[in-house]
Coordinates of N, CA and C in Angstrom, one line a residue:
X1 N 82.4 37.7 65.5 CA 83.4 38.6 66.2 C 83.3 40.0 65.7
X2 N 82.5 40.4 64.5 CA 82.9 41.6 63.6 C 81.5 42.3 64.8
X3 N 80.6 42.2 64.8 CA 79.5 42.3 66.1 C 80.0 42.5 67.2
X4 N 80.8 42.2 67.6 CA 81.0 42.3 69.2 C 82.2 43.6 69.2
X5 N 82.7 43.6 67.9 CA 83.3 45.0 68.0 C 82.9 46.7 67.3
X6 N 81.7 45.8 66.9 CA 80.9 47.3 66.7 C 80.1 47.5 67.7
X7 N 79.7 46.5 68.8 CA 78.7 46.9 69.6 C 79.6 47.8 70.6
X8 N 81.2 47.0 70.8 CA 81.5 47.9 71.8 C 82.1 49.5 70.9
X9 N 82.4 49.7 70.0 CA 82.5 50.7 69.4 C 81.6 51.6 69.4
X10 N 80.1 51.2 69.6 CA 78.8 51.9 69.8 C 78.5 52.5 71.0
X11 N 79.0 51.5 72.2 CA 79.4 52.0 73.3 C 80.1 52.9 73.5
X12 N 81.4 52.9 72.9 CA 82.3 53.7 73.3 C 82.2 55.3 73.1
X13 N 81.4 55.0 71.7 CA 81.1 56.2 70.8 C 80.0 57.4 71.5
X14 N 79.0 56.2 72.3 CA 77.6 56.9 73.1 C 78.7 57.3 74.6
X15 N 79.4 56.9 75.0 CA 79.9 57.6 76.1 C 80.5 58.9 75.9
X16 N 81.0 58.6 75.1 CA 81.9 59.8 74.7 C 80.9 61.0 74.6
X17 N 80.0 60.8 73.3 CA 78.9 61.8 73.2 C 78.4 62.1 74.3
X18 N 78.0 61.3 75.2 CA 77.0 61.7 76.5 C 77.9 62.4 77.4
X19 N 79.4 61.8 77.5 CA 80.4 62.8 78.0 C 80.4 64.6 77.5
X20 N 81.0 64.6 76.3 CA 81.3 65.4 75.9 C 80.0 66.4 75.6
X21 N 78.5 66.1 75.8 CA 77.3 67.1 76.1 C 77.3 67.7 77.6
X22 N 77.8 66.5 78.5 CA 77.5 66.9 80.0 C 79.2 68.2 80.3
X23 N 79.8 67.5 79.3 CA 80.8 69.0 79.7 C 80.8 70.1 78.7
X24 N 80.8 70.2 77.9 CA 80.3 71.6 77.2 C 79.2 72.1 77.7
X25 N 78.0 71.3 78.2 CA 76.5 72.0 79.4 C 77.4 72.8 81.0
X26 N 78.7 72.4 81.2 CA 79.0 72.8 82.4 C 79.8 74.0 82.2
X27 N 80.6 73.8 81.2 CA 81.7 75.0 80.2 C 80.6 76.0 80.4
X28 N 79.3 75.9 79.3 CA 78.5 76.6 78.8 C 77.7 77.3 80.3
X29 N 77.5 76.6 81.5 CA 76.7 76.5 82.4 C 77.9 78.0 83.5
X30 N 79.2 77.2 83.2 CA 79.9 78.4 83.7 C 80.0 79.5 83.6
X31 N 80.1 79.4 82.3 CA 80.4 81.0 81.2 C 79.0 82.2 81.7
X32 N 77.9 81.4 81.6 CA 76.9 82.5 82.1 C 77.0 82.9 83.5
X33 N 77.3 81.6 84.3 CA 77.4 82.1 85.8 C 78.3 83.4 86.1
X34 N 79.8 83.3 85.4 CA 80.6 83.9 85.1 C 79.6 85.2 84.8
X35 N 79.5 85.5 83.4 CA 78.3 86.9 83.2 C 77.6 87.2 84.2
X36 N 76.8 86.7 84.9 CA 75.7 87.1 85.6 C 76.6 87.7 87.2
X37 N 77.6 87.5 87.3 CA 78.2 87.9 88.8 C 79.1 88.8 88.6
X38 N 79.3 89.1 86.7 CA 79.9 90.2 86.4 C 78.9 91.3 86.4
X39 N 77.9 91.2 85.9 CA 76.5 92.5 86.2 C 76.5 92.8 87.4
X40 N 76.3 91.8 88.4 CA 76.1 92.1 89.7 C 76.8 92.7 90.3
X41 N 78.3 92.6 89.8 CA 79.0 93.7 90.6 C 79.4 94.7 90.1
X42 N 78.7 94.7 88.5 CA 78.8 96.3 87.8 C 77.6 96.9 88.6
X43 N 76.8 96.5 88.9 CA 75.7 97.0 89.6 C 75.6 96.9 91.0
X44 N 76.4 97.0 91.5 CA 76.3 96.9 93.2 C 76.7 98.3 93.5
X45 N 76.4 99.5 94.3 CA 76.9 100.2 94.7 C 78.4 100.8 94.9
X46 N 78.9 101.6 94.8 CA 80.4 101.5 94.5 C 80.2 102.5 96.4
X47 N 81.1 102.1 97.3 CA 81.4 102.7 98.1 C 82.7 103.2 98.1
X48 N 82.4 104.8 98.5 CA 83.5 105.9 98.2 C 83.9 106.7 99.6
X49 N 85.4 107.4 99.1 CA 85.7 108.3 100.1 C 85.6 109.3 100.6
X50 N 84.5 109.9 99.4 CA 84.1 110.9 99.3 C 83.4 111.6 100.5
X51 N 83.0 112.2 101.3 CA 81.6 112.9 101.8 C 80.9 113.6 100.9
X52 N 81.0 114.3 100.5 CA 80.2 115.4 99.5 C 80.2 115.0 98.1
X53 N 79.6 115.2 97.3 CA 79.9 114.8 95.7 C 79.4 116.2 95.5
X54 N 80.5 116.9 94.1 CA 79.6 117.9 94.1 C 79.6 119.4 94.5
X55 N 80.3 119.5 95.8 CA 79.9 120.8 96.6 C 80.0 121.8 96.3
X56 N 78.9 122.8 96.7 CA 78.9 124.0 96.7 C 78.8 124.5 97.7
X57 N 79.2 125.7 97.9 CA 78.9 126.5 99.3 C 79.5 128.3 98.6
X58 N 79.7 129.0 99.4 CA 79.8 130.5 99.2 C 80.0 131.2 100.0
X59 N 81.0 132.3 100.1 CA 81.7 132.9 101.3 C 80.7 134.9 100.8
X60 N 80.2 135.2 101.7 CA 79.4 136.2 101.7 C 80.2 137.5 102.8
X61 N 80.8 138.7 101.7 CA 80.8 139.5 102.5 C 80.7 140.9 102.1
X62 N 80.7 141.7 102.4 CA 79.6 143.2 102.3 C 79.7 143.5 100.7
X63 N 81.3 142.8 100.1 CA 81.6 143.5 98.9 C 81.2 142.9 97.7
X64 N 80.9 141.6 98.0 CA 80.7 140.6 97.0 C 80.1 139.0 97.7
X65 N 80.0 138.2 96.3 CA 79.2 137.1 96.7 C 80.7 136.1 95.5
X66 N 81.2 134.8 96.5 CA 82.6 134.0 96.0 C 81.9 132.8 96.1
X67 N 81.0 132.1 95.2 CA 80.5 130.8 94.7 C 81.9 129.8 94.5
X68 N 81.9 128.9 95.2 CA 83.0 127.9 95.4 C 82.5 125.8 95.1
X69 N 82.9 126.1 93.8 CA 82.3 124.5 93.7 C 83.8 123.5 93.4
X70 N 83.0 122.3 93.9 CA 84.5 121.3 94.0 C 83.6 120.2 93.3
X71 N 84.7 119.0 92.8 CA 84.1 117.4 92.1 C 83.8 116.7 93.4
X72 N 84.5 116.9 95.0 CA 84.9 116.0 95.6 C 84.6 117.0 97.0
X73 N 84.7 116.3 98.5 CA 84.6 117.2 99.8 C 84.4 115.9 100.8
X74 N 85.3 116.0 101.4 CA 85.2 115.2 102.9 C 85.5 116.3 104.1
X75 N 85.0 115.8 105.2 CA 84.9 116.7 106.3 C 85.8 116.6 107.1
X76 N 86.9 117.6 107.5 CA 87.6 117.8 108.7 C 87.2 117.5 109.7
X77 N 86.5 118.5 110.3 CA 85.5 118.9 111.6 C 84.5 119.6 111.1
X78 N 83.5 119.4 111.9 CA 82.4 120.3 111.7 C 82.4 121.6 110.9
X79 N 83.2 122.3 110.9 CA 83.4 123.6 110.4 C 84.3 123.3 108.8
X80 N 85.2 122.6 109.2 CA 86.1 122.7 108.1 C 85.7 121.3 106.8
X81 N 86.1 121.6 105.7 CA 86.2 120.5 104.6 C 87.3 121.0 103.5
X82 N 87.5 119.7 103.3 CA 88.4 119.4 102.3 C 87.9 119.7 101.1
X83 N 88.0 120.2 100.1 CA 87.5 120.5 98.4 C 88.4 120.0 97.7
X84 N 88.2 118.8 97.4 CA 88.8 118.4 96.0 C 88.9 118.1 94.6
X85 N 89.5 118.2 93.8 CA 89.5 118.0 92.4 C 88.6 119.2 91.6
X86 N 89.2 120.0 91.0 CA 88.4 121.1 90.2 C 87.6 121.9 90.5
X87 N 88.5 122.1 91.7 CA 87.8 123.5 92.8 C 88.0 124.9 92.0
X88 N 86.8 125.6 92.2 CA 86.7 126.9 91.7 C 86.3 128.1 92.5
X89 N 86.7 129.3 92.6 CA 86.6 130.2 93.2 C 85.6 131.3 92.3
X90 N 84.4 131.6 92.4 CA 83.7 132.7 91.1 C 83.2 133.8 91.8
X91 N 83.1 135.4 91.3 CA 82.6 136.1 91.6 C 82.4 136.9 90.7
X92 N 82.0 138.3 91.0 CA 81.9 138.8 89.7 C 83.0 140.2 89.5
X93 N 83.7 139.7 90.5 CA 85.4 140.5 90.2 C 86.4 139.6 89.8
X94 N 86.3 137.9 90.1 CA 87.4 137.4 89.9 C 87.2 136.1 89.9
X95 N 88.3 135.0 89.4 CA 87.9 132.9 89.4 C 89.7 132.7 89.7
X96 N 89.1 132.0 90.9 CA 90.7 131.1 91.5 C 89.8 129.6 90.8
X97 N 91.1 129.1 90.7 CA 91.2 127.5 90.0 C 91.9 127.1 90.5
X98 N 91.7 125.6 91.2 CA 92.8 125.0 91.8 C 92.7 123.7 92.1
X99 N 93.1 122.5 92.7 CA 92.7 121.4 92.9 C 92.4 120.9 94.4
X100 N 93.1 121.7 95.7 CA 92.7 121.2 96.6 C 92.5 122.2 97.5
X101 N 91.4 122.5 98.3 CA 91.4 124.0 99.1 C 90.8 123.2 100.7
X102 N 91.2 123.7 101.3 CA 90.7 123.9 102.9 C 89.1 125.0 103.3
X103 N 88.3 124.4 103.4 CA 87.4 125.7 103.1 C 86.9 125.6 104.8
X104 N 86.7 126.8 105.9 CA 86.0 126.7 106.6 C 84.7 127.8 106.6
X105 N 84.1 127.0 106.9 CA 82.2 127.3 107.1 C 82.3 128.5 107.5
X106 N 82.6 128.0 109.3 CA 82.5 129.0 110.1 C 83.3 130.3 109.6
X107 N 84.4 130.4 109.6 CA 85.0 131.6 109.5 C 85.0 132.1 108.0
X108 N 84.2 131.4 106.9 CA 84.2 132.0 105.9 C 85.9 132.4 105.2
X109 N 86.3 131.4 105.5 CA 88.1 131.5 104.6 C 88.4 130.3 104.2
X110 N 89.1 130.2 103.3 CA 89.6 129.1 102.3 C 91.2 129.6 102.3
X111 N 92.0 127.7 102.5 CA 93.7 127.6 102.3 C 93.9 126.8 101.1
X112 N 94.9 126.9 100.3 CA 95.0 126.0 99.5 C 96.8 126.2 99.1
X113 N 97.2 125.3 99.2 CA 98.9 124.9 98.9 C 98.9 124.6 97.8
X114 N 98.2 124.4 96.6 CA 97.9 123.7 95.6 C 98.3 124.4 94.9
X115 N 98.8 124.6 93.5 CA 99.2 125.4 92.4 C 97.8 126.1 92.0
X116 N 97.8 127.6 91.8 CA 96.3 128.3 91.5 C 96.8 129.3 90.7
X117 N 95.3 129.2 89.5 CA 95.4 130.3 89.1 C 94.3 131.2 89.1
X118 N 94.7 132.6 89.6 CA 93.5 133.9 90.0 C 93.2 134.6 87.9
X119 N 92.3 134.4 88.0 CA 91.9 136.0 86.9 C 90.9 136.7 87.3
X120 N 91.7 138.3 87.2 CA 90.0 139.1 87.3 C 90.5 139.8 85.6
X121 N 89.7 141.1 85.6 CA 89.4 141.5 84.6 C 90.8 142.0 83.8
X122 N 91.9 142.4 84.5 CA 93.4 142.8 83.9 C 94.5 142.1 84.4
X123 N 94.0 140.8 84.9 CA 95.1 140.9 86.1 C 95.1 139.4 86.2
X124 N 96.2 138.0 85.8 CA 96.4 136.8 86.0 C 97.5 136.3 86.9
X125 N 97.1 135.4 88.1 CA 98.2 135.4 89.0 C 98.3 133.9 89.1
X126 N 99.8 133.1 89.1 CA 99.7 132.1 89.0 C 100.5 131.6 90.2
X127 N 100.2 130.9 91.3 CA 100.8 130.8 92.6 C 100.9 129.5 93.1
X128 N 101.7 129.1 94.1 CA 101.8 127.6 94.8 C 100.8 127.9 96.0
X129 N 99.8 128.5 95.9 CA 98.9 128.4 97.1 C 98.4 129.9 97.5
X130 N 96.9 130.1 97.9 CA 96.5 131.3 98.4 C 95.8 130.9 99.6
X131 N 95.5 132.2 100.1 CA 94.8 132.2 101.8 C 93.2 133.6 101.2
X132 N 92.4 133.0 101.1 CA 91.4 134.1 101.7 C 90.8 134.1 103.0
X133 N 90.4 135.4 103.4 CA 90.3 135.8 104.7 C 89.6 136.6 104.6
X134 N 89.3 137.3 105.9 CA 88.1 138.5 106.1 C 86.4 138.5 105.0
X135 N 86.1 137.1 105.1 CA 85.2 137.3 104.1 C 85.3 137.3 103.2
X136 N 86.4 136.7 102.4 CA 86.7 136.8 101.1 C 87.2 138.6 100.5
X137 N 87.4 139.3 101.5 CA 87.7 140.5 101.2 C 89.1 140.5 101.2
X138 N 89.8 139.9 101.4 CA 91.7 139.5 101.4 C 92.1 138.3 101.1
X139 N 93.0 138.4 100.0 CA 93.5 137.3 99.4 C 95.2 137.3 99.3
X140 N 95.9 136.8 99.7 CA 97.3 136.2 99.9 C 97.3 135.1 98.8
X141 N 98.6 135.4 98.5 CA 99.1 134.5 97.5 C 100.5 133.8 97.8
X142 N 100.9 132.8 97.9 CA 101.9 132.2 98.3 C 102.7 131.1 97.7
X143 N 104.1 131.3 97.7 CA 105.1 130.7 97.4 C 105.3 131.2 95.7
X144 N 106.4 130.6 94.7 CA 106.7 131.3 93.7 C 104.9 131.9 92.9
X145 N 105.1 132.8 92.6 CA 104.3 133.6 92.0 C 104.7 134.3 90.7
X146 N 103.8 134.2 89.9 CA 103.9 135.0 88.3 C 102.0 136.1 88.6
X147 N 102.9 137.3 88.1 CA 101.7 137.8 88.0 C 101.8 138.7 86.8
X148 N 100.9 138.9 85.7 CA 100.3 139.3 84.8 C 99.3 140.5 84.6
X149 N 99.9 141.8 84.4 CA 98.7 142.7 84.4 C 98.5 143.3 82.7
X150 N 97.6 143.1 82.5 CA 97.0 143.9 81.3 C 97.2 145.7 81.4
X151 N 97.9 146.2 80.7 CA 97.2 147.7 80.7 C 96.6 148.0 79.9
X152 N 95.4 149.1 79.9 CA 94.8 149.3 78.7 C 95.2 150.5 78.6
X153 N 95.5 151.2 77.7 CA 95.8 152.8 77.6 C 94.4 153.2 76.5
X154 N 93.9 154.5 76.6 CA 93.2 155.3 75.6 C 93.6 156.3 75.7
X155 N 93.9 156.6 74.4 CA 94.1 157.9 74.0 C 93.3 158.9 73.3
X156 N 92.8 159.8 73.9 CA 91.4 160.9 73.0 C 92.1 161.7 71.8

């Protein structure tokens, strides 16, 4: 009798084993599957709302050259785009900073409601929004405004 219960104990013992390999192989078999469709979608293209990544463009007129770059730009209409995130205004009189601007092509003018700040060389303007116009030769500033002038005095 002491035989017949070790044999079935032997049985018992080999199922178990054979069990317990075929499920940690499936645990184990998951866990990679799991990784491998995590890569695949770190690596799949990300589709965005973007149009533009990037932009640059520049408003040209008799007095100067206004270099205008954004993080971000989707398109209105044909003419017009949106500039977003870390839009800048540069020239070599002045830099608007601001986060969201209206920029059109065609007419060479830019709106922005966005909080801005202008510096040129004596002079800091802090505004809830500007308008350039005429070629970047006219600049409006809009809603509460702080403005900041340096004077320099010499005396001979």
């Amino acid at each position: 009798k002491l035989n017949f219960f070790l044999s079935i104990n032997k049985k018992h013992i080999i199922f178990l084993l054979v069990s317990s390999i075929i499920f940690f192989s499936g645990f184990i078999l998951l866990a990679i599957l799991n990784t491998v469709d995590k890569e695949i979608e770190q690596n799949k293209p990300k589709i965005s709302n973007v149009d533009i990544t990037n932009p640059k463009f520049s408003i040209n007129s008799d007095k100067q050259k206004i270099f205008i770059t954004a993080k971000q730009g989707n398109f209105i209409n044909k003419d017009e785009i949106l500039l977003k995130s870390n839009v800048r205004f540069k020239s070599k009189e002045f830099s608007i900073k601001t986060n969201s601007v209206i920029f059109d092509r065609k007419k060479q003018n830019a709106y922005s409601d966005t909080r801005s700040l202008f510096k040129s060389k004596n002079t800091t303007i802090i505004s809830e929004g500007f308008d350039i116009y005429d070629k970047g030769n006219k600049i409006i500033f809009y809603g509460n405004s702080s403005v900041k002038i340096k004077w320099d005095f010499f005396y001979i």
